[in-house]
mmCIF file of C-alpha atoms and ligand atoms in Angstrom:
data_model
loop_
_atom_site.group_PDB
_atom_site.id
_atom_site.type_symbol
_atom_site.label_atom_id
_atom_site.label_comp_id
_atom_site.label_asym_id
_atom_site.label_seq_id
_atom_site.Cartn_x
_atom_site.Cartn_y
_atom_site.Cartn_z
ATOM 1 C CA MET A 1075 1.201 7.587 18.299
ATOM 2 C CA ALA A 1076 4.571 9.158 19.081
ATOM 3 C CA PRO A 1077 5.958 7.267 22.087
ATOM 4 C CA ASP A 1078 8.227 9.057 24.540
ATOM 5 C CA VAL A 1079 11.643 7.711 25.303
ATOM 6 C CA GLY A 1080 13.013 8.090 28.834
ATOM 7 C CA SER A 1081 16.418 6.559 29.509
ATOM 8 C CA PRO A 1082 17.674 5.023 26.277
ATOM 9 C CA VAL A 1083 19.125 2.006 28.114
ATOM 10 C CA ARG A 1084 16.733 -0.875 28.792
ATOM 11 C CA ALA A 1085 16.802 -4.118 30.727
ATOM 12 C CA GLY A 1086 17.773 -6.879 28.335
ATOM 13 C CA ASP A 1087 20.158 -4.731 26.249
ATOM 14 C CA ALA A 1088 23.265 -6.531 27.516
ATOM 15 C CA GLU A 1089 21.744 -9.941 26.789
ATOM 16 C CA ALA A 1090 21.050 -8.787 23.210
ATOM 17 C CA GLY A 1091 24.558 -7.323 22.861
ATOM 18 C CA PHE A 1092 23.199 -3.740 22.509
ATOM 19 C CA GLU A 1093 25.388 -0.892 23.758
ATOM 20 C CA VAL A 1094 22.966 2.008 23.774
ATOM 21 C CA LEU A 1095 24.607 5.263 24.858
ATOM 22 C CA PRO A 1096 23.220 8.307 26.684
ATOM 23 C CA ASP A 1097 23.256 10.340 23.425
ATOM 24 C CA PHE A 1098 21.018 7.801 21.635
ATOM 25 C CA GLU A 1099 18.552 9.279 19.149
ATOM 26 C CA ARG A 1100 15.702 7.457 17.492
ATOM 27 C CA PHE A 1101 16.033 7.291 13.718
ATOM 28 C CA SER A 1102 13.935 9.279 11.273
ATOM 29 C CA GLN A 1103 13.099 7.524 8.018
ATOM 30 C CA VAL A 1104 13.756 10.846 6.276
ATOM 31 C CA ASP A 1105 17.475 10.162 6.893
ATOM 32 C CA ASP A 1106 17.400 6.694 5.368
ATOM 33 C CA VAL A 1107 19.798 6.812 2.430
ATOM 34 C CA PHE A 1108 17.118 5.653 -0.032
ATOM 35 C CA CYS A 1109 14.787 8.440 1.139
ATOM 36 C CA ARG A 1110 17.655 10.918 0.980
ATOM 37 C CA SER A 1111 18.118 9.985 -2.662
ATOM 38 C CA TRP A 1112 14.688 11.623 -3.217
ATOM 39 C CA TRP A 1113 15.365 14.916 -1.410
ATOM 40 C CA ASP A 1114 19.075 15.351 -0.622
ATOM 41 C CA GLU A 1115 21.058 16.855 -3.484
ATOM 42 C CA SER A 1116 24.274 15.400 -2.041
ATOM 43 C CA ILE A 1117 22.870 11.921 -2.778
ATOM 44 C CA ARG A 1118 20.403 12.542 -5.601
ATOM 45 C CA SER A 1119 21.942 12.524 -9.075
ATOM 46 C CA GLU A 1120 21.265 11.472 -12.644
ATOM 47 C CA GLN A 1121 22.892 8.172 -11.676
ATOM 48 C CA THR A 1122 20.450 7.511 -8.798
ATOM 49 C CA LYS A 1123 17.505 8.409 -11.060
ATOM 50 C CA ARG A 1124 18.766 5.898 -13.623
ATOM 51 C CA PHE A 1125 19.153 3.285 -10.868
ATOM 52 C CA TYR A 1126 15.486 3.586 -9.853
ATOM 53 C CA ALA A 1127 14.353 3.740 -13.481
ATOM 54 C CA THR A 1128 15.849 0.299 -14.138
ATOM 55 C CA TYR A 1129 13.429 -1.094 -11.515
ATOM 56 C CA ARG A 1130 10.327 0.988 -12.099
ATOM 57 C CA ARG A 1131 10.077 1.774 -15.762
ATOM 58 C CA PRO A 1132 9.696 -0.518 -18.773
ATOM 59 C CA LEU A 1133 13.158 -1.960 -19.348
ATOM 60 C CA THR A 1134 15.360 0.198 -21.542
ATOM 61 C CA ARG A 1135 18.786 -0.205 -19.957
ATOM 62 C CA TRP A 1136 20.990 -3.233 -19.871
ATOM 63 C CA ARG A 1137 24.516 -4.102 -20.862
ATOM 64 C CA LYS A 1138 26.447 -6.896 -22.479
ATOM 65 C CA ALA A 1139 28.303 -7.551 -19.222
ATOM 66 C CA ASN A 1140 27.730 -10.976 -17.705
ATOM 67 C CA GLY A 1141 24.874 -10.620 -15.175
ATOM 68 C CA PHE A 1142 23.594 -7.282 -16.500
ATOM 69 C CA THR A 1143 21.915 -8.351 -19.751
ATOM 70 C CA GLN A 1144 18.276 -7.877 -20.701
ATOM 71 C CA ARG A 1145 17.567 -11.432 -19.499
ATOM 72 C CA ASP A 1146 19.111 -10.714 -16.067
ATOM 73 C CA TYR A 1147 17.150 -7.481 -15.593
ATOM 74 C CA ALA A 1148 13.998 -9.166 -16.914
ATOM 75 C CA LEU A 1149 14.198 -11.782 -14.167
ATOM 76 C CA ARG A 1150 15.213 -9.331 -11.452
ATOM 77 C CA ASN A 1151 12.284 -7.018 -12.154
ATOM 78 C CA ALA A 1152 9.826 -9.916 -12.422
ATOM 79 C CA SER A 1153 10.916 -11.034 -8.944
ATOM 80 C CA TRP A 1154 10.003 -7.594 -7.580
ATOM 81 C CA HIS A 1155 6.638 -7.532 -9.342
ATOM 82 C CA VAL A 1156 4.371 -8.762 -6.505
ATOM 83 C CA SER A 1157 6.037 -6.441 -4.000
ATOM 84 C CA ASP A 1158 5.786 -3.569 -6.524
ATOM 85 C CA VAL A 1159 2.029 -4.125 -6.926
ATOM 86 C CA PHE A 1160 1.528 -3.415 -3.210
ATOM 87 C CA THR A 1161 4.034 -0.558 -3.170
ATOM 88 C CA GLU A 1162 2.518 1.253 -6.154
ATOM 89 C CA LEU A 1163 -1.155 0.653 -5.270
ATOM 90 C CA TYR A 1164 -1.648 3.922 -3.371
ATOM 91 C CA GLU A 1165 1.378 5.826 -4.641
ATOM 92 C CA ASP A 1166 -0.834 8.618 -5.999
ATOM 93 C CA GLN A 1167 -2.154 9.067 -2.435
ATOM 94 C CA GLY A 1168 1.358 9.452 -1.027
ATOM 95 C CA ARG A 1169 1.722 5.872 0.306
ATOM 96 C CA ARG A 1170 4.393 3.374 -0.690
ATOM 97 C CA ASP A 1171 3.278 0.226 1.111
ATOM 98 C CA GLY A 1172 6.099 -1.919 2.462
ATOM 99 C CA PHE A 1173 8.786 0.735 2.014
ATOM 100 C CA LEU A 1174 7.517 4.048 3.393
ATOM 101 C CA ASP A 1175 4.229 2.847 4.904
ATOM 102 C CA PRO A 1176 3.016 -0.445 6.408
ATOM 103 C CA LEU A 1177 1.194 -2.897 4.144
ATOM 104 C CA SER A 1178 -2.440 -1.830 4.257
ATOM 105 C CA MET A 1179 -4.398 -4.361 2.171
ATOM 106 C CA LEU A 1180 -6.210 -5.835 5.212
ATOM 107 C CA ARG A 1181 -9.872 -6.425 6.022
ATOM 108 C CA ASP A 1182 -11.285 -5.291 9.360
ATOM 109 C CA GLY A 1183 -11.537 -7.954 12.044
ATOM 110 C CA PRO A 1184 -14.636 -8.795 14.112
ATOM 111 C CA GLY A 1185 -15.728 -6.596 17.017
ATOM 112 C CA THR A 1186 -14.984 -9.350 19.527
ATOM 113 C CA ARG A 1187 -11.590 -10.756 20.455
ATOM 114 C CA LEU A 1188 -10.785 -14.430 20.838
ATOM 115 C CA GLU A 1189 -9.575 -14.778 24.427
ATOM 116 C CA PRO A 1190 -6.078 -16.313 24.339
ATOM 117 C CA GLU A 1191 -5.416 -19.474 26.338
ATOM 118 C CA SER A 1192 -2.010 -18.119 27.393
ATOM 119 C CA PRO A 1193 0.705 -15.903 25.865
ATOM 120 C CA GLU A 1194 2.857 -19.026 25.418
ATOM 121 C CA GLU A 1195 0.143 -20.910 23.518
ATOM 122 C CA SER A 1196 -0.643 -17.844 21.356
ATOM 123 C CA ALA A 1197 3.054 -17.504 20.521
ATOM 124 C CA ARG A 1198 3.217 -21.165 19.555
ATOM 125 C CA GLN A 1199 0.179 -20.769 17.309
ATOM 126 C CA VAL A 1200 1.508 -17.582 15.689
ATOM 127 C CA ARG A 1201 4.735 -19.414 14.862
ATOM 128 C CA GLN A 1202 2.744 -22.283 13.353
ATOM 129 C CA VAL A 1203 0.613 -19.876 11.315
ATOM 130 C CA ALA A 1204 3.640 -17.918 10.084
ATOM 131 C CA ARG A 1205 5.368 -21.113 8.977
ATOM 132 C CA VAL A 1206 2.284 -22.363 7.146
ATOM 133 C CA PHE A 1207 2.219 -19.054 5.244
ATOM 134 C CA GLY A 1208 5.855 -19.646 4.269
ATOM 135 C CA ALA A 1209 8.019 -17.914 6.903
ATOM 136 C CA ASP A 1210 11.480 -19.445 7.236
ATOM 137 C CA LEU A 1211 12.176 -17.944 10.670
ATOM 138 C CA VAL A 1212 9.858 -16.491 13.314
ATOM 139 C CA GLY A 1213 10.775 -14.694 16.545
ATOM 140 C CA ILE A 1214 8.701 -12.601 18.923
ATOM 141 C CA THR A 1215 9.838 -9.671 21.024
ATOM 142 C CA GLU A 1216 8.402 -6.797 23.016
ATOM 143 C CA PHE A 1217 7.350 -3.565 21.308
ATOM 144 C CA ASP A 1218 10.350 -1.287 21.862
ATOM 145 C CA GLU A 1219 9.755 2.252 20.654
ATOM 146 C CA ARG A 1220 13.499 3.002 20.464
ATOM 147 C CA TRP A 1221 13.635 1.206 17.130
ATOM 148 C CA VAL A 1222 10.437 2.810 15.755
ATOM 149 C CA TYR A 1223 11.061 5.667 13.304
ATOM 150 C CA THR A 1224 10.311 9.102 14.738
ATOM 151 C CA GLU A 1225 8.644 9.957 11.421
ATOM 152 C CA ARG A 1226 7.970 8.476 8.007
ATOM 153 C CA PHE A 1227 9.008 9.900 4.669
ATOM 154 C CA SER A 1228 6.472 11.041 2.087
ATOM 155 C CA SER A 1229 7.554 10.492 -1.495
ATOM 156 C CA ILE A 1230 4.960 13.041 -2.646
ATOM 157 C CA THR A 1231 6.097 15.985 -0.513
ATOM 158 C CA GLY A 1232 9.693 14.827 -0.079
ATOM 159 C CA THR A 1233 9.379 15.607 3.628
ATOM 160 C CA ALA A 1234 8.461 13.929 6.917
ATOM 161 C CA LYS A 1235 5.020 12.697 7.850
ATOM 162 C CA ALA A 1236 3.663 11.129 11.055
ATOM 163 C CA ASN A 1237 4.572 7.535 11.834
ATOM 164 C CA ASP A 1238 1.101 6.710 13.174
ATOM 165 C CA LEU A 1239 0.608 3.379 14.906
ATOM 166 C CA PRO A 1240 -2.373 2.108 16.892
ATOM 167 C CA ASP A 1241 -2.237 2.538 20.694
ATOM 168 C CA GLY A 1242 -1.519 -0.428 22.918
ATOM 169 C CA LEU A 1243 0.929 -2.408 20.764
ATOM 170 C CA THR A 1244 2.848 -4.837 22.959
ATOM 171 C CA SER A 1245 4.683 -7.268 20.683
ATOM 172 C CA VAL A 1246 6.526 -7.533 17.408
ATOM 173 C CA ILE A 1247 6.540 -10.753 15.408
ATOM 174 C CA VAL A 1248 9.723 -10.792 13.332
ATOM 175 C CA ILE A 1249 9.685 -12.913 10.190
ATOM 176 C CA GLY A 1250 12.771 -14.012 8.231
ATOM 177 C CA GLN A 1251 12.692 -15.089 4.591
ATOM 178 C CA SER A 1252 15.808 -16.788 3.301
ATOM 179 C CA MET A 1253 17.165 -15.584 -0.032
ATOM 180 C CA ASP A 1254 18.125 -17.947 -2.832
ATOM 181 C CA PRO A 1255 21.741 -19.093 -2.242
ATOM 182 C CA ASP A 1256 22.699 -19.616 -5.884
ATOM 183 C CA LEU A 1257 21.419 -16.209 -6.980
ATOM 184 C CA ILE A 1258 23.290 -14.531 -4.103
ATOM 185 C CA GLN A 1259 26.429 -16.289 -5.266
ATOM 186 C CA THR A 1260 26.276 -14.340 -8.558
ATOM 187 C CA ALA A 1261 26.632 -10.949 -6.787
ATOM 188 C CA PRO A 1262 27.325 -8.365 -7.975
ATOM 189 C CA SER A 1263 24.833 -8.646 -10.830
ATOM 190 C CA ALA A 1264 21.315 -7.668 -11.780
ATOM 191 C CA LEU A 1265 20.667 -11.408 -11.637
ATOM 192 C CA SER A 1266 21.527 -11.563 -7.911
ATOM 193 C CA GLY A 1267 18.987 -8.773 -7.329
ATOM 194 C CA THR A 1268 16.390 -11.452 -8.107
ATOM 195 C CA ALA A 1269 17.051 -12.951 -4.674
ATOM 196 C CA THR A 1270 16.253 -9.568 -3.101
ATOM 197 C CA GLY A 1271 13.078 -9.033 -5.124
ATOM 198 C CA LEU A 1272 11.840 -12.543 -4.390
ATOM 199 C CA GLY A 1273 12.529 -11.979 -0.692
ATOM 200 C CA TYR A 1274 10.349 -8.843 -0.665
ATOM 201 C CA SER A 1275 7.566 -10.384 -2.770
ATOM 202 C CA GLN A 1276 7.398 -13.461 -0.526
ATOM 203 C CA ASP A 1277 7.638 -11.299 2.575
ATOM 204 C CA ALA A 1278 4.620 -9.236 1.488
ATOM 205 C CA ALA A 1279 2.472 -12.377 1.115
ATOM 206 C CA VAL A 1280 3.579 -13.889 4.454
ATOM 207 C CA LEU A 1281 3.216 -10.642 6.425
ATOM 208 C CA LEU A 1282 -0.228 -9.887 5.029
ATOM 209 C CA GLY A 1283 -1.425 -13.442 5.700
ATOM 210 C CA VAL A 1284 -0.235 -13.488 9.318
ATOM 211 C CA ALA A 1285 -1.529 -9.962 9.948
ATOM 212 C CA GLN A 1286 -4.968 -10.852 8.570
ATOM 213 C CA TYR A 1287 -5.047 -13.901 10.867
ATOM 214 C CA LEU A 1288 -4.410 -11.625 13.875
ATOM 215 C CA LYS A 1289 -7.067 -9.197 12.647
ATOM 216 C CA ASN A 1290 -9.539 -12.079 12.320
ATOM 217 C CA LEU A 1291 -8.865 -12.921 15.982
ATOM 218 C CA GLY A 1292 -9.903 -9.351 16.799
ATOM 219 C CA TYR A 1293 -6.436 -7.874 17.472
ATOM 220 C CA GLU A 1294 -4.367 -5.070 15.995
ATOM 221 C CA ALA A 1295 -1.853 -6.086 13.352
ATOM 222 C CA VAL A 1296 0.486 -3.767 11.436
ATOM 223 C CA PRO A 1297 2.521 -5.634 8.791
ATOM 224 C CA SER A 1298 5.765 -3.864 7.970
ATOM 225 C CA MET A 1299 8.665 -4.415 5.570
ATOM 226 C CA ASN A 1300 11.217 -1.560 5.360
ATOM 227 C CA ASP A 1301 8.773 1.005 6.776
ATOM 228 C CA THR A 1302 7.938 2.023 10.364
ATOM 229 C CA ALA A 1303 10.920 0.662 12.339
ATOM 230 C CA LEU A 1304 14.452 -0.696 12.196
ATOM 231 C CA ALA A 1305 14.169 -4.455 11.735
ATOM 232 C CA ILE A 1306 17.598 -5.651 12.853
ATOM 233 C CA PRO A 1307 17.469 -4.715 16.569
ATOM 234 C CA LEU A 1308 13.974 -6.203 16.781
ATOM 235 C CA ALA A 1309 15.190 -9.408 15.094
ATOM 236 C CA ILE A 1310 18.178 -9.662 17.467
ATOM 237 C CA LYS A 1311 15.921 -9.159 20.483
ATOM 238 C CA ALA A 1312 13.493 -11.748 19.049
ATOM 239 C CA GLY A 1313 16.309 -14.296 19.067
ATOM 240 C CA LEU A 1314 16.770 -14.665 15.313
ATOM 241 C CA GLY A 1315 20.504 -13.994 15.268
ATOM 242 C CA GLU A 1316 23.427 -11.675 15.928
ATOM 243 C CA TYR A 1317 24.744 -8.490 14.356
ATOM 244 C CA GLY A 1318 27.676 -8.748 11.932
ATOM 245 C CA ARG A 1319 30.408 -6.332 10.873
ATOM 246 C CA HIS A 1320 28.608 -5.803 7.548
ATOM 247 C CA GLY A 1321 25.628 -4.335 9.405
ATOM 248 C CA LEU A 1322 23.400 -7.329 8.696
ATOM 249 C CA LEU A 1323 21.726 -9.923 10.879
ATOM 250 C CA ILE A 1324 23.560 -13.257 10.917
ATOM 251 C CA THR A 1325 21.358 -16.246 11.719
ATOM 252 C CA PRO A 1326 22.420 -19.825 12.560
ATOM 253 C CA GLU A 1327 20.108 -21.154 9.827
ATOM 254 C CA PHE A 1328 21.005 -18.960 6.827
ATOM 255 C CA GLY A 1329 23.833 -16.667 7.920
ATOM 256 C CA PRO A 1330 23.090 -13.163 6.563
ATOM 257 C CA ARG A 1331 21.195 -14.547 3.523
ATOM 258 C CA LEU A 1332 17.860 -13.283 4.797
ATOM 259 C CA ARG A 1333 15.181 -10.602 4.438
ATOM 260 C CA LEU A 1334 13.292 -9.379 7.480
ATOM 261 C CA GLY A 1335 9.689 -8.315 7.995
ATOM 262 C CA LYS A 1336 7.733 -7.600 11.153
ATOM 263 C CA ILE A 1337 4.165 -7.406 12.437
ATOM 264 C CA PHE A 1338 3.244 -5.123 15.338
ATOM 265 C CA THR A 1339 0.359 -6.448 17.434
ATOM 266 C CA ASP A 1340 -1.457 -6.220 20.765
ATOM 267 C CA LEU A 1341 -2.213 -9.956 20.960
ATOM 268 C CA PRO A 1342 -0.647 -11.075 24.276
ATOM 269 C CA LEU A 1343 2.381 -13.170 23.272
ATOM 270 C CA ALA A 1344 5.296 -14.760 25.096
ATOM 271 C CA HIS A 1345 8.603 -13.268 23.997
ATOM 272 C CA ASP A 1346 11.771 -14.993 22.815
ATOM 273 C CA ARG A 1347 15.261 -14.393 24.216
ATOM 274 C CA PRO A 1348 18.276 -13.203 22.203
ATOM 275 C CA GLN A 1349 20.758 -15.888 21.217
ATOM 276 C CA ARG A 1350 24.542 -15.626 20.968
ATOM 277 C CA PHE A 1351 26.415 -18.211 18.934
ATOM 278 C CA GLY A 1352 29.805 -16.598 18.408
ATOM 279 C CA VAL A 1353 29.250 -14.072 15.594
ATOM 280 C CA THR A 1354 30.650 -11.064 17.459
ATOM 281 C CA GLU A 1355 33.850 -12.916 18.352
ATOM 282 C CA PHE A 1356 34.140 -14.297 14.797
ATOM 283 C CA CYS A 1357 33.773 -10.860 13.188
ATOM 284 C CA GLN A 1358 36.582 -9.588 15.411
ATOM 285 C CA GLN A 1359 38.877 -12.086 13.627
ATOM 286 C CA CYS A 1360 37.494 -11.661 10.109
ATOM 287 C CA ASP A 1361 37.581 -8.818 7.588
ATOM 288 C CA ARG A 1362 36.265 -10.617 4.519
ATOM 289 C CA CYS A 1363 33.345 -8.197 3.962
ATOM 290 C CA THR A 1364 35.570 -5.148 4.567
ATOM 291 C CA THR A 1365 38.117 -6.161 1.961
ATOM 292 C CA ALA A 1366 35.508 -7.369 -0.561
ATOM 293 C CA CYS A 1367 33.278 -4.281 -0.460
ATOM 294 C CA PRO A 1368 33.919 -2.329 -3.675
ATOM 295 C CA ALA A 1369 32.660 0.883 -2.069
ATOM 296 C CA SER A 1370 34.879 0.664 1.046
ATOM 297 C CA ALA A 1371 31.653 1.017 2.992
ATOM 298 C CA ILE A 1372 32.463 -1.484 5.756
ATOM 299 C CA PRO A 1373 35.118 -0.081 8.115
ATOM 300 C CA ALA A 1374 37.862 -2.362 9.377
ATOM 301 C CA ALA A 1375 37.747 -0.622 12.739
ATOM 302 C CA GLY A 1376 35.042 -1.383 14.893
ATOM 303 C CA PRO A 1377 32.478 -0.985 16.851
ATOM 304 C CA VAL A 1378 32.215 2.824 16.945
ATOM 305 C CA PRO A 1379 29.942 4.981 19.096
ATOM 306 C CA VAL A 1380 29.172 7.482 16.327
ATOM 307 C CA ALA A 1381 27.156 7.422 13.107
ATOM 308 C CA LEU A 1382 29.351 7.610 9.973
ATOM 309 C CA ASN A 1383 26.913 10.114 8.397
ATOM 310 C CA ARG A 1384 23.306 11.237 8.826
ATOM 311 C CA SER A 1385 22.017 7.893 7.520
ATOM 312 C CA GLY A 1386 23.554 6.091 10.498
ATOM 313 C CA LEU A 1387 21.978 5.459 13.888
ATOM 314 C CA LYS A 1388 23.243 7.816 16.595
ATOM 315 C CA GLY A 1389 24.107 6.747 20.132
ATOM 316 C CA VAL A 1390 24.715 3.021 19.714
ATOM 317 C CA ASN A 1391 28.203 1.551 19.946
ATOM 318 C CA LYS A 1392 28.226 -0.881 17.010
ATOM 319 C CA TRP A 1393 29.767 -1.769 13.689
ATOM 320 C CA SER A 1394 28.517 0.859 11.274
ATOM 321 C CA VAL A 1395 28.297 0.705 7.503
ATOM 322 C CA ASP A 1396 28.601 3.794 5.313
ATOM 323 C CA GLY A 1397 25.161 3.772 3.683
ATOM 324 C CA GLU A 1398 26.059 6.662 1.382
ATOM 325 C CA ALA A 1399 29.033 4.793 -0.087
ATOM 326 C CA CYS A 1400 27.072 1.537 -0.340
ATOM 327 C CA PHE A 1401 24.130 3.141 -2.149
ATOM 328 C CA GLY A 1402 26.578 5.022 -4.394
ATOM 329 C CA TYR A 1403 27.895 1.666 -5.609
ATOM 330 C CA TRP A 1404 24.378 0.302 -6.162
ATOM 331 C CA SER A 1405 23.602 3.348 -8.304
ATOM 332 C CA LYS A 1406 26.791 2.860 -10.270
ATOM 333 C CA ILE A 1407 25.976 -0.751 -11.192
ATOM 334 C CA ASN A 1408 22.202 -0.167 -11.571
ATOM 335 C CA SER A 1409 21.326 -2.952 -9.173
ATOM 336 C CA ASP A 1410 21.540 -3.827 -5.521
ATOM 337 C CA CYS A 1411 24.792 -5.400 -4.381
ATOM 338 C CA ALA A 1412 25.083 -8.403 -2.100
ATOM 339 C CA ILE A 1413 28.835 -8.977 -2.206
ATOM 340 C CA CYS A 1414 29.070 -8.727 1.591
ATOM 341 C CA VAL A 1415 26.391 -11.427 1.912
ATOM 342 C CA ARG A 1416 28.111 -13.659 -0.647
ATOM 343 C CA VAL A 1417 31.583 -13.480 0.912
ATOM 344 C CA CYS A 1418 30.515 -13.794 4.555
ATOM 345 C CA PRO A 1419 31.680 -17.204 5.804
ATOM 346 C CA TRP A 1420 28.376 -17.621 7.683
ATOM 347 C CA THR A 1421 26.584 -17.748 4.303
ATOM 348 C CA ARG A 1422 26.478 -21.493 3.757
ATOM 349 C CA ASP A 1423 24.017 -24.309 3.277
ATOM 350 C CA TYR A 1424 23.385 -25.631 6.781
ATOM 351 C CA SER A 1425 21.349 -28.579 5.532
ATOM 352 C CA ARG A 1426 24.814 -30.087 4.872
ATOM 353 C CA ARG A 1427 26.435 -31.851 7.794
ATOM 354 C CA ARG A 1428 29.884 -30.411 7.076
ATOM 355 C CA ASN A 1429 28.538 -26.869 7.264
ATOM 356 C CA ARG A 1430 26.806 -27.586 10.568
ATOM 357 C CA TRP A 1431 30.157 -28.866 11.780
ATOM 358 C CA TRP A 1432 31.813 -25.635 10.489
ATOM 359 C CA ARG A 1433 29.221 -23.561 12.384
ATOM 360 C CA ARG A 1434 30.118 -25.318 15.653
ATOM 361 C CA LEU A 1435 33.791 -24.615 14.994
ATOM 362 C CA ALA A 1436 33.136 -20.964 14.084
ATOM 363 C CA GLY A 1437 31.254 -20.454 17.340
ATOM 364 C CA SER A 1438 34.063 -21.936 19.429
ATOM 365 C CA PRO A 1439 37.509 -20.621 20.450
ATOM 366 C CA LEU A 1440 38.760 -22.367 17.259
ATOM 367 C CA ARG A 1441 37.112 -19.692 15.107
ATOM 368 C CA ARG A 1442 40.425 -18.788 13.419
ATOM 369 C CA LEU A 1443 40.642 -22.370 12.184
ATOM 370 C CA ALA A 1444 37.051 -22.125 10.869
ATOM 371 C CA LEU A 1445 38.017 -18.980 8.963
ATOM 372 C CA ALA A 1446 41.171 -20.615 7.592
ATOM 373 C CA ILE A 1447 39.144 -23.618 6.410
ATOM 374 C CA ASP A 1448 36.685 -21.318 4.643
ATOM 375 C CA ASP A 1449 39.580 -19.438 3.011
ATOM 376 C CA ARG A 1450 41.148 -22.713 1.934
ATOM 377 C CA ILE A 1451 38.015 -24.016 0.228
ATOM 378 C CA GLY A 1452 37.424 -20.694 -1.521
ATOM 379 C CA GLY A 1453 34.273 -19.824 0.414
ATOM 380 C CA GLY A 1454 32.309 -16.886 -0.953
ATOM 381 C CA ARG A 1455 33.615 -17.088 -4.502
ATOM 382 C CA ARG A 1456 31.393 -15.717 -7.244
ATOM 383 C CA LEU A 1457 29.292 -17.880 -9.525
ATOM 384 C CA LYS A 1458 29.251 -16.526 -13.062
ATOM 385 C CA PRO A 1459 25.724 -15.434 -13.978
ATOM 386 C CA THR A 1460 25.973 -17.353 -17.266
ATOM 387 C CA SER A 1461 26.786 -20.473 -15.231
ATOM 388 C CA TRP A 1462 23.638 -19.882 -13.175
ATOM 389 C CA TRP A 1463 21.558 -19.628 -16.343
ATOM 390 C CA ALA A 1464 23.199 -22.802 -17.661
ATOM 391 C CA ASN A 1465 22.363 -24.483 -14.337
ATOM 392 C CA LEU A 1466 26.080 -25.174 -13.767
ATOM 393 C CA ARG A 1467 26.626 -24.833 -10.030
HETATM 394 S S1 SF4 B 390 26.038 -4.234 -0.354
HETATM 395 FE FE1 SF4 B 390 27.952 -4.119 -1.579
HETATM 396 S S2 SF4 B 390 28.504 -1.943 -1.523
HETATM 397 FE FE2 SF4 B 390 27.035 -2.281 0.138
HETATM 398 S S3 SF4 B 390 28.249 -2.713 1.958
HETATM 399 FE FE3 SF4 B 390 27.765 -4.698 1.023
HETATM 400 S S4 SF4 B 390 29.526 -5.130 -0.322
HETATM 401 FE FE4 SF4 B 390 29.593 -2.952 0.164
HETATM 402 S S1 SF4 B 391 32.437 -11.351 6.389
HETATM 403 FE FE1 SF4 B 391 33.501 -11.800 8.311
HETATM 404 S S2 SF4 B 391 33.634 -9.819 9.376
HETATM 405 FE FE2 SF4 B 391 32.119 -9.612 7.754
HETATM 406 S S3 SF4 B 391 30.173 -10.013 8.793
HETATM 407 FE FE3 SF4 B 391 30.847 -11.954 7.872
HETATM 408 S S4 SF4 B 391 31.988 -12.973 9.509
HETATM 409 FE FE4 SF4 B 391 31.768 -10.831 10.123
#
C-alpha cells in the first residue's frame, strides 16, 4: 500500500508539538544514513565497512583502550545475537528483518476475528499483554502515513523497494524498552553498545509476542523495529514522551535511555494523547548534548525548518541532528555512541525519590535551577568500562 498524503498538517499536531510545514516530504528509507552507507560513496568508506565488520563477522578487531577490548566487543556482539538471528534469517532473499523489513516470523491467525468489547477495553488488554511480554512502556496512536517510509531499502540491490503494508491499518502500538543505565554510563565504548544490542534483542521478542497475540485474535499485526516508519513521531503522538534537542525521545520514566518498536494493526483500539512535561522548555536552556557531542552533530541553534542533509526529514520545524556526522563518529570508534544519552540530565534513575523531585523541578519554571543542580552533582559523567566490569558503580 502506498498511502496518499493530502495536506501535511493534521489535527492533533499542535498538541503533539509538531510543526509540519507545507513543504513536508515523507522520508524514504533509502536516505537513512545507515542505508546510505551501503550505496552512497560520500558515506561509504573502508572505515564504515570495518565498523559493520566488527558487528557481523567473527571478532578480529579490538584495542587495548578501556571499553574497546576483546571482552567489551565480545559482550556487545553477544547482546545483539538474538536480534541478529532474525535480521540474518532471510538475508539471502533480500530481507533484513527488524532493520529494513518488518519482523516476519509469525504464524497465520484464525479465519475468524474475536469481536472486541470496546476499543478502550482492547487497548487496556494490549497494554497488559505487552507488559507481560516485557515492554517497559506502551502507547497507542492512530496510523499516520506521514511517518511511514515512502519506500524500503534493499540491501541486495542497493536500491529502493516497495514498503508494502496490509490495507486497513488503523493503529500503531508503540513499545519502549529501557536500556541498561550502567552500560549507557560507559559511553563511548564498545561496552556501552551492549545496552543498544540488548534493547534490540528484547524488542524483537516483545514485538513478535504481541504481534502474534493480535494475529491469534484474527487481526493484522506488523511488528517493526527500525524498518517501515519513523518511530519518534509515533511515540510522541502515543504519549510516551517529548522530543529533545539530541533528536531522541525523552520519556518521564527513563529520559532518552530507551529503544522504540511499533506494531501496526487493524484491531480497533482507543488512542492515547501526547504528553508535555517541560522537555522543550528545558532544552531551550540546556546545551549539554551539543557541547558533549564529539562529532558536533547536535546544533546549538534550534529548531530549524530545513533538513541538515539528505538523511534529515524535510518540512518539519524541529531540532535536527546531523546524521552524517554522527555516523562518521560511530565508524571512527567502531561502535555506536550514546554520549548524548549519557549526558542528558533527563537520563536518571526515577525509582529514586530525589530524581522524581528533580523531574518536577525540571518541568517547572525553575528548570535553570534543575540544570544547575545536575551540573553541580556531576550528572552525566562517564563510568570507566573497567569499573563496570569490576562492578564498581
Ligand atoms: S550518538 Fe554520539 S556522535 Fe551521535 S549525536 Fe549523540 S553524541 Fe553525537
Ligand atoms: S542534553 Fe539538554 S539540550 Fe540535550 S536533549 Fe538533554 S535536556 Fe535537551
